[in-house]
PDB file of C-alpha atoms in Angstrom:
ATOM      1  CA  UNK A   1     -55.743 -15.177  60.724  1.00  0.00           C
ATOM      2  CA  UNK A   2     -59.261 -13.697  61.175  1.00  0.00           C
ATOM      3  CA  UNK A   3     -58.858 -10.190  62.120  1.00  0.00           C
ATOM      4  CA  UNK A   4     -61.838  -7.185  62.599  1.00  0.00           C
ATOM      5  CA  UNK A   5     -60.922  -3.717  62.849  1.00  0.00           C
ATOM      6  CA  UNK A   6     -63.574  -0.825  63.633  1.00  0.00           C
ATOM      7  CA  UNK A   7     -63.426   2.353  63.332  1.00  0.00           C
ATOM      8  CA  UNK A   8     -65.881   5.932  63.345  1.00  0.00           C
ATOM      9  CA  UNK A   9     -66.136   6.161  67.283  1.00  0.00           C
ATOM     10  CA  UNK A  10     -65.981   9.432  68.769  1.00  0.00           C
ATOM     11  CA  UNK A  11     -67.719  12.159  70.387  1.00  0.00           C
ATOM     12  CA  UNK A  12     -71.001  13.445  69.552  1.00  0.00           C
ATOM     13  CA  UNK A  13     -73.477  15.714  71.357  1.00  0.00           C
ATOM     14  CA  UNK A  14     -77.224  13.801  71.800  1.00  0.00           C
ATOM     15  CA  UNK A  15     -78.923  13.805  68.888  1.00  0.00           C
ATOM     16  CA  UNK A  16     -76.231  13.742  66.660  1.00  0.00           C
ATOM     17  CA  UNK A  17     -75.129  10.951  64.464  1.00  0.00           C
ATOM     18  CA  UNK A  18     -71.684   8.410  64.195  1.00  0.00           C
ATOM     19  CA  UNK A  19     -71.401   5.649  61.392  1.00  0.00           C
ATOM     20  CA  UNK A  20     -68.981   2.621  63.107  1.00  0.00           C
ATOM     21  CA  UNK A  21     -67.145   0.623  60.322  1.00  0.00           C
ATOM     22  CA  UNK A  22     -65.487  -3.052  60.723  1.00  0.00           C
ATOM     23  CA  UNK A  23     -63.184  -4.242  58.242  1.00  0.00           C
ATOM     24  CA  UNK A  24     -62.825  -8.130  58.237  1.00  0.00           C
ATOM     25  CA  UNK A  25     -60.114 -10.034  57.123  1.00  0.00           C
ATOM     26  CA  UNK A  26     -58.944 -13.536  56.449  1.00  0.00           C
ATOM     27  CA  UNK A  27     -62.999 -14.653  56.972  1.00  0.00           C
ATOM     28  CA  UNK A  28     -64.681 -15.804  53.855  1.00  0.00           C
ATOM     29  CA  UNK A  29     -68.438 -14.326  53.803  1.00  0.00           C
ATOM     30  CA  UNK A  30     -70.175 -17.728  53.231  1.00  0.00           C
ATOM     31  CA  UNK A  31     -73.546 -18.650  53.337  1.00  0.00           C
ATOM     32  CA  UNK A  32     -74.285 -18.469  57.114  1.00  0.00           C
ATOM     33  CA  UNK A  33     -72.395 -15.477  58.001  1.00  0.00           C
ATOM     34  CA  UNK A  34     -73.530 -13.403  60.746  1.00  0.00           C
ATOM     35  CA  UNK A  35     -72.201  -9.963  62.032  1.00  0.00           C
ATOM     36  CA  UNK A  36     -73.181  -7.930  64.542  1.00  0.00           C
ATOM     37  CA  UNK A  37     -72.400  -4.789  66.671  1.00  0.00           C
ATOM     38  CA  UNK A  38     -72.305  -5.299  70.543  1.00  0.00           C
ATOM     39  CA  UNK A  39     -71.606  -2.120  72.933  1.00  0.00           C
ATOM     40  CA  UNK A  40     -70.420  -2.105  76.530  1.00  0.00           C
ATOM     41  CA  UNK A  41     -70.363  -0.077  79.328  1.00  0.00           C
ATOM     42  CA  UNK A  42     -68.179  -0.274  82.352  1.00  0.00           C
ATOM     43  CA  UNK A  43     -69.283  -2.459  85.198  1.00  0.00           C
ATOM     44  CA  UNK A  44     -71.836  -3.708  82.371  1.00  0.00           C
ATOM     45  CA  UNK A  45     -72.019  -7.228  80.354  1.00  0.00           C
ATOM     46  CA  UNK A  46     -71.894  -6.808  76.547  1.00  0.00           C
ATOM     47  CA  UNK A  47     -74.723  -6.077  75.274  1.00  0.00           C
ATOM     48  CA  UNK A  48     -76.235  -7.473  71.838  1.00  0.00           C
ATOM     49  CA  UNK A  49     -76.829  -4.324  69.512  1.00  0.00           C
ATOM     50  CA  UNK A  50     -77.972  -5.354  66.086  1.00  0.00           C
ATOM     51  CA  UNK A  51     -76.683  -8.265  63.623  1.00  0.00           C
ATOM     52  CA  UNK A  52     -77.366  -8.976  59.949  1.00  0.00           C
ATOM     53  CA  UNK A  53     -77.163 -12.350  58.371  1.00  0.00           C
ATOM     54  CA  UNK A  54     -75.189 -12.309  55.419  1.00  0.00           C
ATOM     55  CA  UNK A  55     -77.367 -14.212  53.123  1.00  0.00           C
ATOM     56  CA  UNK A  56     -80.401 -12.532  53.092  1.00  0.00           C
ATOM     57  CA  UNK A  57     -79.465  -9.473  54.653  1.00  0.00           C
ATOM     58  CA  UNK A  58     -82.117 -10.133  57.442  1.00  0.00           C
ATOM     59  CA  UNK A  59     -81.701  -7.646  60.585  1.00  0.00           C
ATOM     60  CA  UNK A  60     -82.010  -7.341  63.947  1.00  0.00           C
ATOM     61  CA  UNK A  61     -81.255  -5.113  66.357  1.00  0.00           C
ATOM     62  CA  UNK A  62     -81.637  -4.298  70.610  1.00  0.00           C
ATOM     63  CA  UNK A  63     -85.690  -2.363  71.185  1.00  0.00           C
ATOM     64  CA  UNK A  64     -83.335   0.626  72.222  1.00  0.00           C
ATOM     65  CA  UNK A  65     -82.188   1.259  68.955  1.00  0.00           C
ATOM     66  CA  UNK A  66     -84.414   0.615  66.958  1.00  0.00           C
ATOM     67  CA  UNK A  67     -85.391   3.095  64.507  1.00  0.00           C
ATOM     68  CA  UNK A  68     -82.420   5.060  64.995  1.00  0.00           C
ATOM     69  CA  UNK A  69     -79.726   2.420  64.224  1.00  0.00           C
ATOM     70  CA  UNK A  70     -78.984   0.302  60.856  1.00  0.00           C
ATOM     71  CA  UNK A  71     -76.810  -2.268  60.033  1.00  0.00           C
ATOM     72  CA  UNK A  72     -75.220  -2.928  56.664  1.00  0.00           C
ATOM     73  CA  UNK A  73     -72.969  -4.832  55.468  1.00  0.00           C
ATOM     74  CA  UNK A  74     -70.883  -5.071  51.552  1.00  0.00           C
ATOM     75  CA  UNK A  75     -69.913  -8.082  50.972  1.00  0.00           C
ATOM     76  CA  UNK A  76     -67.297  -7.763  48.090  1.00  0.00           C
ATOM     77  CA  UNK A  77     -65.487  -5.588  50.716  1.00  0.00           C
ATOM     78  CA  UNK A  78     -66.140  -7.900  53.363  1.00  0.00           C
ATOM     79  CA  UNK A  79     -66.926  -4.853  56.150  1.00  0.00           C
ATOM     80  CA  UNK A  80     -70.066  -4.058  58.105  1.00  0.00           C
ATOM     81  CA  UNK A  81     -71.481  -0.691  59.314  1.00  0.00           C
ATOM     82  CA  UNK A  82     -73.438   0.137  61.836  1.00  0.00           C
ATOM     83  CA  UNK A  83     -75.220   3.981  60.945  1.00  0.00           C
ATOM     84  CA  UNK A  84     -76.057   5.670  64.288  1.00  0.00           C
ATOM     85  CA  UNK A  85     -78.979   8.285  64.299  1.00  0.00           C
ATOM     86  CA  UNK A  86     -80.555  10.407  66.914  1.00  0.00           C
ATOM     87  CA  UNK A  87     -77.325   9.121  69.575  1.00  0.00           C
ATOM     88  CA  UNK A  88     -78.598   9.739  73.467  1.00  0.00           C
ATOM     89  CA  UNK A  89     -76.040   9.587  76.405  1.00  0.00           C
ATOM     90  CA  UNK A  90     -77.076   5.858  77.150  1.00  0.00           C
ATOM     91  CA  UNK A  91     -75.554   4.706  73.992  1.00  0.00           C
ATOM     92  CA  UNK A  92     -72.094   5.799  75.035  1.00  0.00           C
ATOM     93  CA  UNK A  93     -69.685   2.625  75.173  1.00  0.00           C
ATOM     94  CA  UNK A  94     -67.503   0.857  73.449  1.00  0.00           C
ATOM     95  CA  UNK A  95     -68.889  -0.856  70.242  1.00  0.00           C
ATOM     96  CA  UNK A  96     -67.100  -3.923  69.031  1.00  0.00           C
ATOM     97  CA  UNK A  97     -68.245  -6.145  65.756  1.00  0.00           C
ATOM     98  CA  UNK A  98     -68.326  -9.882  65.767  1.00  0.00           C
ATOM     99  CA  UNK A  99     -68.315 -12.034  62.781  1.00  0.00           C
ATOM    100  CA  UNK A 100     -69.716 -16.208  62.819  1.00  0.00           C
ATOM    101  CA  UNK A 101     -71.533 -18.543  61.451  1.00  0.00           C
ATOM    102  CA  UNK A 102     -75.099 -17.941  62.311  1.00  0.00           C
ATOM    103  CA  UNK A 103     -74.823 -17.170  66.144  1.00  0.00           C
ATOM    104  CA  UNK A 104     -74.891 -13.398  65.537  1.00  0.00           C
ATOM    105  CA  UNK A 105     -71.239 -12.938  67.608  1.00  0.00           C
ATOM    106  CA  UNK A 106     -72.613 -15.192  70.180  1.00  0.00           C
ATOM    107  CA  UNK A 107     -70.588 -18.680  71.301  1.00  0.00           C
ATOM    108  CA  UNK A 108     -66.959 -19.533  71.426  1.00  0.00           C
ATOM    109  CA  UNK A 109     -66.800 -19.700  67.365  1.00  0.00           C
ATOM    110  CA  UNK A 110     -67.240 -15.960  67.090  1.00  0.00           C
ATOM    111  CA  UNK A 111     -64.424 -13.676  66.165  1.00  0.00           C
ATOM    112  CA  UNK A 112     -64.497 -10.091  67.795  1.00  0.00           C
ATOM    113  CA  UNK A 113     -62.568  -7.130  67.168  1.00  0.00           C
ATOM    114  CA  UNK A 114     -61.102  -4.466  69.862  1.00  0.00           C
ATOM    115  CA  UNK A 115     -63.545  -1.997  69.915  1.00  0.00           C
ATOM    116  CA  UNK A 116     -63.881   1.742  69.276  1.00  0.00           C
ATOM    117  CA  UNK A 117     -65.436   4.103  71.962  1.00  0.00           C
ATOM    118  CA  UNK A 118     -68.513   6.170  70.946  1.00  0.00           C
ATOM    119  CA  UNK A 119     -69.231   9.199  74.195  1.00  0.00           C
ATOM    120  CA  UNK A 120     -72.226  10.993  73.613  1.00  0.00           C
ATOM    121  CA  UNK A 121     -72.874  14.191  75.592  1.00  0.00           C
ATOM    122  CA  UNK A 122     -75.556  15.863  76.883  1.00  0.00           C
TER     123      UNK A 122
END
């Protein structure tokens, strides 16, 4: 059984920083692996974040949070990270981490974990 778990959510006043961790388990990191960090608000679709393809360690990540957020990822240990920098009250949500093959969380084929909740105050 696949199972994520993240953790490092919280609350932080703006500016400050968070580092979100997912453990994943039972999912062999292959060559086409893809995680990636989604956040969501209430009344809000999930929203893509950043992802990292396994192989290469190629990045992405949303224009919003760029330059402030980065993805890792250590594959003996199979978990992901997603370091947090310079946090503003928009980026308040719930994060949740998504591991596939090569559709960055995206499609039926993705496995998800249940979130942790990151509030960041004025």
């Amino acid at each position: 059984e696949v199972q994520l778990v993240e953790s490092g959510g919280g609350l932080v006043q703006a500016g400050g920083s968070l580092t979100l961790s997912c453990v994943v388990s039972g999912f062999t990191f292959d060559d086409d692996t893809t995680i990636a960090w989604f956040r969501q608000v209430p009344g809000k679709d999930r929203e893509g974040i950043s992802c990292i393809y396994i192989p290469d360690g190629s990045t992405t990540y949303l224009d919003s949070v760029k330059g402030r957020f980065k993805i890792s990822s250590d594959n003996g240990k199979n978990t992901a990270a997603l370091q947090m920098n310079n946090l503003k009250p928009e980026d308040t949500g719930v994060y949740y981490c998504a591991v596939s093959w090569s559709t960055c969380g995206m499609g039926p084929s993705a496995y998800w974990g249940q979130g942790t909740r990151v509030t960041v105050s004025e």
